[in-house]
Short mmCIF file of C-alpha atoms (C1' of nucleotides) in Angstrom, two decimals:
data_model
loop_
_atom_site.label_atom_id
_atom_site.label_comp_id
_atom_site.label_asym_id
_atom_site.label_seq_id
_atom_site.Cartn_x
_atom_site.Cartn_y
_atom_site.Cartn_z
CA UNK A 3 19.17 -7.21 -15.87
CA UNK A 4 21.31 -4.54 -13.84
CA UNK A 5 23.17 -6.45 -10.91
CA UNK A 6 25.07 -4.39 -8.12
CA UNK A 7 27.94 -4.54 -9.97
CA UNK A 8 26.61 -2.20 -12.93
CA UNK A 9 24.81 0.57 -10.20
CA UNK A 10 27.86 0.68 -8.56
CA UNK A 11 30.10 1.30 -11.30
CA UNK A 12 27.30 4.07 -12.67
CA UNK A 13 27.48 5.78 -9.25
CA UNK A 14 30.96 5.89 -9.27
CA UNK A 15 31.16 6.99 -12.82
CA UNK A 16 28.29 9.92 -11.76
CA UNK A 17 30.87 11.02 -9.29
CA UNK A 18 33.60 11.10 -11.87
CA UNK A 19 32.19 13.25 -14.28
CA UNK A 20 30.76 15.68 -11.69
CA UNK A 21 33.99 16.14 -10.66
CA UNK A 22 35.64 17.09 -13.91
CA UNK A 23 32.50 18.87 -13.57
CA UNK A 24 33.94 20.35 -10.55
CA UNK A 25 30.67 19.96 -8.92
CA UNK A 26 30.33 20.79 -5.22
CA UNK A 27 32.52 17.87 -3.47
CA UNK A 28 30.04 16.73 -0.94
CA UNK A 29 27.86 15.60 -3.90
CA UNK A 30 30.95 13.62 -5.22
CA UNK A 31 31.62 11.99 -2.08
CA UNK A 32 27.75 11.39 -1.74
CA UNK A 33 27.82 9.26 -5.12
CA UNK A 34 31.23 7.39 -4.61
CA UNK A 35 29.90 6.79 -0.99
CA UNK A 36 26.96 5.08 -2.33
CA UNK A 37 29.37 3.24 -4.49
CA UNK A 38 31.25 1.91 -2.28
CA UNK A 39 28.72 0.66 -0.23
CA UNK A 40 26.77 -1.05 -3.21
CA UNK A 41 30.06 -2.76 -4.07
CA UNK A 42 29.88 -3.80 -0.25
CA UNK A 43 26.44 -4.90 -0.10
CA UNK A 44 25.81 -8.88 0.68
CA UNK A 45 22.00 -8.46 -0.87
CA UNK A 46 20.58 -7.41 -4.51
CA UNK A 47 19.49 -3.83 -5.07
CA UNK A 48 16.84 -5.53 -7.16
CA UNK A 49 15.50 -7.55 -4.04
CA UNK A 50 16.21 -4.33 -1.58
CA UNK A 51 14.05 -2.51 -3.89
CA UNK A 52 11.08 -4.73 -3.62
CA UNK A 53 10.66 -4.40 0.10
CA UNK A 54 8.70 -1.85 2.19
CA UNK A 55 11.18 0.05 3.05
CA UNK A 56 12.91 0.18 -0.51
CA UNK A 57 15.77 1.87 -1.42
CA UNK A 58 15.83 4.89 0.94
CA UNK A 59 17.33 1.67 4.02
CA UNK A 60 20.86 1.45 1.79
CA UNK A 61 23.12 3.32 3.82
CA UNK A 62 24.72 5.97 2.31
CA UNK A 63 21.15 6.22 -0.20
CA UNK A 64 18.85 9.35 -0.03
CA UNK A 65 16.39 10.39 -1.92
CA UNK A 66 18.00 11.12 -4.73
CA UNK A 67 20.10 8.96 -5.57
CA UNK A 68 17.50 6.39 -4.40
CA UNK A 69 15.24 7.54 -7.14
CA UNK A 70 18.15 6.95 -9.81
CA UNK A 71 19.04 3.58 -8.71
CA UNK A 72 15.30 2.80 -8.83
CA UNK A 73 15.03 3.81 -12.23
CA UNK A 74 18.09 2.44 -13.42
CA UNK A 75 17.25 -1.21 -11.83
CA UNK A 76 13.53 -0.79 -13.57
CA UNK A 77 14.26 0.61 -17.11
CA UNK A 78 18.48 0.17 -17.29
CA UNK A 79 18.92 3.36 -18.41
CA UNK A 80 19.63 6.62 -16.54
CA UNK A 81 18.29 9.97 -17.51
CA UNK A 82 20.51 11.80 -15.07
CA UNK A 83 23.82 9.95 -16.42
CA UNK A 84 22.70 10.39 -19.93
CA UNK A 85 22.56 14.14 -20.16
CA UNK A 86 25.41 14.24 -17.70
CA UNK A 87 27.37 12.58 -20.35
CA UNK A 88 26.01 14.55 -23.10
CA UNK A 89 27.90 17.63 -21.54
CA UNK A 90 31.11 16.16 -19.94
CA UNK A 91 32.39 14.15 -22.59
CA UNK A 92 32.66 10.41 -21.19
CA UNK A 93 35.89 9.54 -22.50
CA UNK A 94 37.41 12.17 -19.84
CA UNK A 95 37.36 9.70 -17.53
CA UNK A 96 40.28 7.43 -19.72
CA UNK A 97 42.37 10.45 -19.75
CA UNK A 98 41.46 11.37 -15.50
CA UNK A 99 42.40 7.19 -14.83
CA UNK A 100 45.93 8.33 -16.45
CA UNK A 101 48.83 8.32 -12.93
CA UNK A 102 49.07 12.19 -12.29
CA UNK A 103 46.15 13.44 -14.26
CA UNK A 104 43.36 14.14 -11.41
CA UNK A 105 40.21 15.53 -12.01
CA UNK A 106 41.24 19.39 -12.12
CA UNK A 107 43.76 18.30 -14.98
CA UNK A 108 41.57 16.60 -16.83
CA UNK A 109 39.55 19.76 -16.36
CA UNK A 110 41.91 21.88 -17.86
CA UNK A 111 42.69 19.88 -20.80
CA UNK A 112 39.13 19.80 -21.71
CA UNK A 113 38.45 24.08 -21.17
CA UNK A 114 41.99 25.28 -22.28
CA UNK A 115 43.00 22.62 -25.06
CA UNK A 116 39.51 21.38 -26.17
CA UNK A 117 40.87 17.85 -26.06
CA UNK A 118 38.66 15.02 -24.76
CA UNK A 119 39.67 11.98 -26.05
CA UNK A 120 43.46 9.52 -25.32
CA UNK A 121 44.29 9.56 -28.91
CA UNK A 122 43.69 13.61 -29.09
CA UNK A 123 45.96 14.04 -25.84
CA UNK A 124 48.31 12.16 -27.44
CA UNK A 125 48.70 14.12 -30.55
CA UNK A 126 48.88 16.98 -28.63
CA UNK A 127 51.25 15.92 -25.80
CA UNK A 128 54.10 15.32 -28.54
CA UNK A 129 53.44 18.31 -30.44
CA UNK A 130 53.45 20.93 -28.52
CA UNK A 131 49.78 21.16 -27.92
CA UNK A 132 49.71 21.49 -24.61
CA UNK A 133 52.25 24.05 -23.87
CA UNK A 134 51.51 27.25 -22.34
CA UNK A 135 48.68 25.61 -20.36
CA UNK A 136 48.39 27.17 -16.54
CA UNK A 137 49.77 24.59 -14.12
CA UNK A 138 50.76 21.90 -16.88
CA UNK A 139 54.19 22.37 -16.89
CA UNK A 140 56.74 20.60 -19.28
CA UNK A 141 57.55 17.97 -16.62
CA UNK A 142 53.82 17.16 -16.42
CA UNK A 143 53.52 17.10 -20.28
CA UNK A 144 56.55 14.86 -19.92
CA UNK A 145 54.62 12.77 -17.49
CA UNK A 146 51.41 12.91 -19.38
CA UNK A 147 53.26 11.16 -22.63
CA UNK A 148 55.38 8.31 -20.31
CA UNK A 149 51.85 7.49 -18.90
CA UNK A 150 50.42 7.11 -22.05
CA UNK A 151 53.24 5.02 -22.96
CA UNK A 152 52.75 2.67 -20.72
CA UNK A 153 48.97 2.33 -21.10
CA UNK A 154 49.99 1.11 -24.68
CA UNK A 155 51.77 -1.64 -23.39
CA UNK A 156 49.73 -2.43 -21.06
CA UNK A 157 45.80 -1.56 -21.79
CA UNK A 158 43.50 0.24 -19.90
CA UNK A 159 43.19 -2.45 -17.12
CA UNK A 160 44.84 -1.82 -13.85
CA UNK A 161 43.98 -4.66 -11.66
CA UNK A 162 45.35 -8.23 -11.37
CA UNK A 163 44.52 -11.49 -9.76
CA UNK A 164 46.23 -12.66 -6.82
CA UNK A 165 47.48 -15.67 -8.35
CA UNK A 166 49.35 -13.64 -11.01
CA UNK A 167 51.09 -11.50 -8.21
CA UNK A 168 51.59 -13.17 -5.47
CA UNK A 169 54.89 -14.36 -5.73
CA UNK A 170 56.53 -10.94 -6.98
CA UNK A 171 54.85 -9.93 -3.65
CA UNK A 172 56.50 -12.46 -1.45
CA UNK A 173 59.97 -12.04 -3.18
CA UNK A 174 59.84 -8.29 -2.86
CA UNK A 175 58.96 -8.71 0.62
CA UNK A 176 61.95 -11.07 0.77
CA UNK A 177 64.07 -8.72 -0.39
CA UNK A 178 63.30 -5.84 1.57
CA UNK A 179 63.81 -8.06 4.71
CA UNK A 180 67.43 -8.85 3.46
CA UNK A 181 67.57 -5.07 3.01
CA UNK A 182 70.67 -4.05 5.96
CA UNK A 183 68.53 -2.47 9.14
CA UNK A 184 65.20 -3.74 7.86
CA UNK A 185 63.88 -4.76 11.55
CA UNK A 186 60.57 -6.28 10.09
CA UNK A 187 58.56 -6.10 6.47
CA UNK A 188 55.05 -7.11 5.71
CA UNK A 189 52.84 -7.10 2.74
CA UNK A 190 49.92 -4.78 3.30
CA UNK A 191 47.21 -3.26 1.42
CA UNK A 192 44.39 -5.53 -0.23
CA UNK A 193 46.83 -8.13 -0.59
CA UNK A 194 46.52 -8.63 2.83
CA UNK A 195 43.27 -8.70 3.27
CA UNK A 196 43.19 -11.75 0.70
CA UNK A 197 41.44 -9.90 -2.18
CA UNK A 198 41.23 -11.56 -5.41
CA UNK A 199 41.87 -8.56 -7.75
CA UNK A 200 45.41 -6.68 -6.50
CA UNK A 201 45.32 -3.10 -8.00
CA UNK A 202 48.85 -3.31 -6.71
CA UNK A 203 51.31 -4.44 -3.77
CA UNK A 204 52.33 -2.69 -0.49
CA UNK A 205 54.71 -3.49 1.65
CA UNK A 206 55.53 -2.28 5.32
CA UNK A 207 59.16 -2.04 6.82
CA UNK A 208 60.66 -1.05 9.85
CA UNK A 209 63.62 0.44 9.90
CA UNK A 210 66.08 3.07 11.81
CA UNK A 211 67.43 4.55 8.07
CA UNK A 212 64.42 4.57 6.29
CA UNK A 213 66.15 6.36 3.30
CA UNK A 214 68.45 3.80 3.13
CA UNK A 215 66.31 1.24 2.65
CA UNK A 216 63.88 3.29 0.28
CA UNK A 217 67.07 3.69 -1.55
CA UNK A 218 67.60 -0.04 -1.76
CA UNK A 219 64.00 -1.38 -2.76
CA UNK A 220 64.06 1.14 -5.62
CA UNK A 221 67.18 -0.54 -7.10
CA UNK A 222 66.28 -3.78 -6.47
CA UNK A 223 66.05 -6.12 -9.70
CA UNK A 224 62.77 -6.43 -10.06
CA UNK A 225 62.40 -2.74 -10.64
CA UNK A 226 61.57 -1.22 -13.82
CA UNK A 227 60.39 2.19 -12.76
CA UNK A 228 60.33 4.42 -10.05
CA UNK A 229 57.37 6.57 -9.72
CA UNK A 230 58.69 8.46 -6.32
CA UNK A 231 60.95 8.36 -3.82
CA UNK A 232 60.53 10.48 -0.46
CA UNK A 233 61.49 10.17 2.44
CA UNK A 234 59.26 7.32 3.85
CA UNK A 235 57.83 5.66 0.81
CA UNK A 236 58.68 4.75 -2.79
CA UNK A 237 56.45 3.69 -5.00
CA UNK A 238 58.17 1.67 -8.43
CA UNK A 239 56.91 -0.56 -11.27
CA UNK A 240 57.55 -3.77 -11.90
CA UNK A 241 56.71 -6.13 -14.93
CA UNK A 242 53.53 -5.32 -16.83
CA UNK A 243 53.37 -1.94 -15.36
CA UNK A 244 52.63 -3.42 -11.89
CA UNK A 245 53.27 -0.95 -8.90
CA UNK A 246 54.58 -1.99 -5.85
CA UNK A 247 54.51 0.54 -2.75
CA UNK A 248 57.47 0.57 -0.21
CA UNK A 249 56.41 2.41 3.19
CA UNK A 250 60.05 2.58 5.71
CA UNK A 251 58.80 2.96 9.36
CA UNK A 252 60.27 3.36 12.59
CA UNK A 253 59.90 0.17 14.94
CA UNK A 254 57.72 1.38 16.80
CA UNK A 255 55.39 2.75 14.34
CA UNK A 256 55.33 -0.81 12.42
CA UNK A 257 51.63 -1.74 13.93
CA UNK A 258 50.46 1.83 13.26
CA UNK A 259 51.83 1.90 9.53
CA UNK A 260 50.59 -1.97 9.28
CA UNK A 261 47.22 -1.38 10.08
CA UNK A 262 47.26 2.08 8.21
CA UNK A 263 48.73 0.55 5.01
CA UNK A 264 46.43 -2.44 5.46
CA UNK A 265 43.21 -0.58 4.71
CA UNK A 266 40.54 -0.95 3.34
CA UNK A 267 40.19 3.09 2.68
CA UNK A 268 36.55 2.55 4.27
CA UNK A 269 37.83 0.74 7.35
CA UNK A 270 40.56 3.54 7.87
CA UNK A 271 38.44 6.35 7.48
CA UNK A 272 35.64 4.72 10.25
CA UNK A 273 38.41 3.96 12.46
CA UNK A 274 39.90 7.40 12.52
CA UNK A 275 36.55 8.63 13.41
CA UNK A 276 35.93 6.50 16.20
CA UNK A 277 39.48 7.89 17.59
CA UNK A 278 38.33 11.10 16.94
CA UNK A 279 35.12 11.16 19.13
CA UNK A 280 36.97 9.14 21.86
CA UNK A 281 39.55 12.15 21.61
CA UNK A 282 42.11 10.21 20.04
CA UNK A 283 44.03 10.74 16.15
CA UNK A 284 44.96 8.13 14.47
CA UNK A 285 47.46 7.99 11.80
CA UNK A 286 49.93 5.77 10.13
CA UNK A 287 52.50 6.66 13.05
CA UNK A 288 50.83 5.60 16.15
CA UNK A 289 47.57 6.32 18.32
CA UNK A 290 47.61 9.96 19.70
CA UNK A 291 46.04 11.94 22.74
CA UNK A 292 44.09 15.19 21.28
CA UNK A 293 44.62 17.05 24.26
CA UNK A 294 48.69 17.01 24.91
CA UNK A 295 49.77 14.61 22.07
CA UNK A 296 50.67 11.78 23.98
CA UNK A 297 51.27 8.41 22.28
CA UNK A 298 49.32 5.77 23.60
CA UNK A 299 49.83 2.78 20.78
CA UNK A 300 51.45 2.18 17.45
CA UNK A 301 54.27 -0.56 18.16
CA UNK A 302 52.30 -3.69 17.55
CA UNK A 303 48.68 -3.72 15.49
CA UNK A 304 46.97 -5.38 18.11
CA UNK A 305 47.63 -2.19 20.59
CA UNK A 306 46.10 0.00 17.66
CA UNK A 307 42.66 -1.74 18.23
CA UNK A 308 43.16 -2.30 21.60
CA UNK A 309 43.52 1.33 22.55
CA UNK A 310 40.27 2.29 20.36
CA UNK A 311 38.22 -0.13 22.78
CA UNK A 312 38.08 -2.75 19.85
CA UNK A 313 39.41 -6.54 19.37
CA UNK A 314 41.97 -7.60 16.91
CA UNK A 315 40.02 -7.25 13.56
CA UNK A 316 41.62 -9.75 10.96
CA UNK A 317 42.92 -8.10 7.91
CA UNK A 318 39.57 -10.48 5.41
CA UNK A 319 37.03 -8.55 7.78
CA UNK A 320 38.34 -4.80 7.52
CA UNK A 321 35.99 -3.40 4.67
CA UNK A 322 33.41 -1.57 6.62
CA UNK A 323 30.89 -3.74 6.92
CA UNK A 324 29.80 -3.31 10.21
CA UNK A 325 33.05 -5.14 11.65
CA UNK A 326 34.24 -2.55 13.85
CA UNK A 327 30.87 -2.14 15.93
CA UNK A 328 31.27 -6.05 16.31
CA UNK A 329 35.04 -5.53 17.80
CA UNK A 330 34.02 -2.91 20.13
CA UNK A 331 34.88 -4.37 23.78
CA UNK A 332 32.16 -3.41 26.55
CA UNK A 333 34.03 -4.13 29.86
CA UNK A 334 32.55 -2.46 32.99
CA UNK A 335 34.76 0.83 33.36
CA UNK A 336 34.39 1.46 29.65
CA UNK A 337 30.75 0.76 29.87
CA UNK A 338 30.35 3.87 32.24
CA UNK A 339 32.79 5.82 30.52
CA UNK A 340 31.63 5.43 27.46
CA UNK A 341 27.60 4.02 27.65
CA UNK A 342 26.60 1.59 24.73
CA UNK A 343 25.87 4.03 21.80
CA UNK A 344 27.52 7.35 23.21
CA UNK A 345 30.59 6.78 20.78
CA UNK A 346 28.42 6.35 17.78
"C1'" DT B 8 54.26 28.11 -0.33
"C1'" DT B 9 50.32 26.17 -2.65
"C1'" DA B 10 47.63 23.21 -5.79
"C1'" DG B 11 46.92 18.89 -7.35
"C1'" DT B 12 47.36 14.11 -6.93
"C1'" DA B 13 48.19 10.06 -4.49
"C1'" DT B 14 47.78 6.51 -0.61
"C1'" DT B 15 45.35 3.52 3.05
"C1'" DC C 1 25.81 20.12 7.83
"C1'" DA C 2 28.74 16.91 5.28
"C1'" DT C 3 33.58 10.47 7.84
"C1'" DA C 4 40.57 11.06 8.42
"C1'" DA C 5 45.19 12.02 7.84
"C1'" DT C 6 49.47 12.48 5.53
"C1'" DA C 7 53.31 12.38 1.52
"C1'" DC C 8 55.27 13.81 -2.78
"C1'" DT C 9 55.97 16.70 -6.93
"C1'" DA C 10 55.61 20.48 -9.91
"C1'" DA C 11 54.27 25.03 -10.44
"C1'" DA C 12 53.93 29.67 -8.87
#
DNA sequence: TTAGTATT
DNA sequence: CATAATACTAAA
């Protein structure tokens, strides 16, 4: 029996090998789009698939990819995936999910070093296999090998549950608000919006010496590793391999970088495109006028939304399900500014 | 400066 | 035609 769980991981994996495949990216986006939105989906494929209008009503479905989730609900296998696999070797993918190696790397390993497997990469990262390769310098091999490192000690798996992470979370927060000049700090990302599996821990602060405090959180005890440090955001490991993301804001940019930083990716990306056709941008450091560059929000969260025409969304809700189009305020001069359906 | 990867 | 925007690093 194929649940939503299994289409949604073989769309996403579809996308992932046609991108090694360096396929044309609006057919990679098509297939991770569906993916995402089966993941999202409050109803069974297998019941969606029985009705009149079938497949083809999943948003982010067309015919194509319609037709392989039908087959793969009916028989559990895939045709498409199958002879996919049988020319970009599947086990790409373990070396792609490596921090660093993207799809064009993993690309290039395969074409220029012939290597598809962890275990070959591995071999050849410590002996000199790889060197020579175009744009796979010896700080990247050096990379590569630390990454693989650390999958040793810690396995494939990324993700956590909340339980197991929450209170590193509230004790780094803790500590960056004891950090000198830290105005305010909040834990973002999917922590906040109360998922149950953490992939890893974000955390928001406002500041007027946002290198200083980068500077602080990546010495702070708990630190094991630091991936990067820039200029506004640090990203370290902690036990286990765990990474913890440090974004230093402005004050007034704290609701902008909140909300940004809060996510989900799907929310974000809707939201920016609302701003867009109400000829707004959007991005982590406040609300912007297209025509002049005026700022019109970012201090607090709630201005974000309010700006945009929309109600407070709580963090739970922001995962693109339709929750934005049920925040969307109609008063009386926006209703003739703006008519019911113009912004969509 | 650009390509690649990363982040929500 | 195709949903946004920005940061960091290494390589060229």
């Amino acid at each position: 029996m194929v649940n939503n769980d299994d289409v949604a991981r073989t769309l996403q994996r579809i996308g992932d090998l046609l991108e090694i495949r360096e396929e044309n990216a609006f057919k990679v986006r098509a297939y991770k789009l569906a993916a995402t939105q089966v993941e999202n989906l409050g109803e069974s494929l297998t019941d969606i698939a029985a009705r009149e209008e079938g497949l083809l009503g999943v948003a982010g479905f067309g015919p194509a990819i319609a037709e392989k989730v039908a087959e793969l609900l009916r028989t559990g296998r895939l045709d498409y995936l199958e002879k996919l696999e049988a020319e970009v070797p599947p086990t790409l993918l373990s070396i792609r999910e490596l921090p660093g190696v993207g799809p064009r790397t993993a690309a290039l390993i395969w074409h220029e070093a012939g290597i598809t497997t962890i275990e070959e990469l591995d071999a050849a990262a410590r002996s000199g296999g790889l060197d020579g390769l175009p744009r796979l310098g010896a700080r990247s091999i050096e990379r590569i090998v630390t990454a693989l490192d650390a999958r040793k000690e810690r396995g494939a798996h990324r993700r956590r549950p909340r339980a197991e992470v929450a209170p590193l979370a509230t004790v780094l927060r803790d500590a960056v608000r004891d950090i000198p000049s830290v105005i305010a700090a909040e834990v973002a990302g999917s922590f906040r919006r109360s998922r149950e599996m953490l992939g890893d821990i974000d955390i928001v602060a406002a500041t007027s010496q946002p290198v200083r405090v980068l500077t602080a959180f990546a010495a702070l005890p708990q630190v094991e590793r630091v991936l990067l440090r820039g200029d506004t955001k640090c990203s370290i490991e902690a036990a286990q391999g765990f990474q913890v993301d440090c974004r230093a804001v402005a004050g007034d940019q704290f609701g902008a970088a909140l909300q940004y930083f809060t996510g989900s990716q799907a929310h974000n990306v809707r939201l920016r495109g609302r701003a867009v056709r109400m000829g707004l941008l959007l991005n982590e450091y406040g609300v912007f006028r297209t025509d002049g560059g005026e700022r019109i929000a970012g201090e607090s969260e709630h201005g974000v939304y309010e700006v945009l025409g929309l109600r407070w969304i709580p963090p739970e809700r922001r995962e693109d399900r339709g929750e934005i189009d049920a925040a969307v305020i109609r008063s009386v001069g926006e209703a003739i500014d703006h008519p019911v359906g113009s912004e969509v």
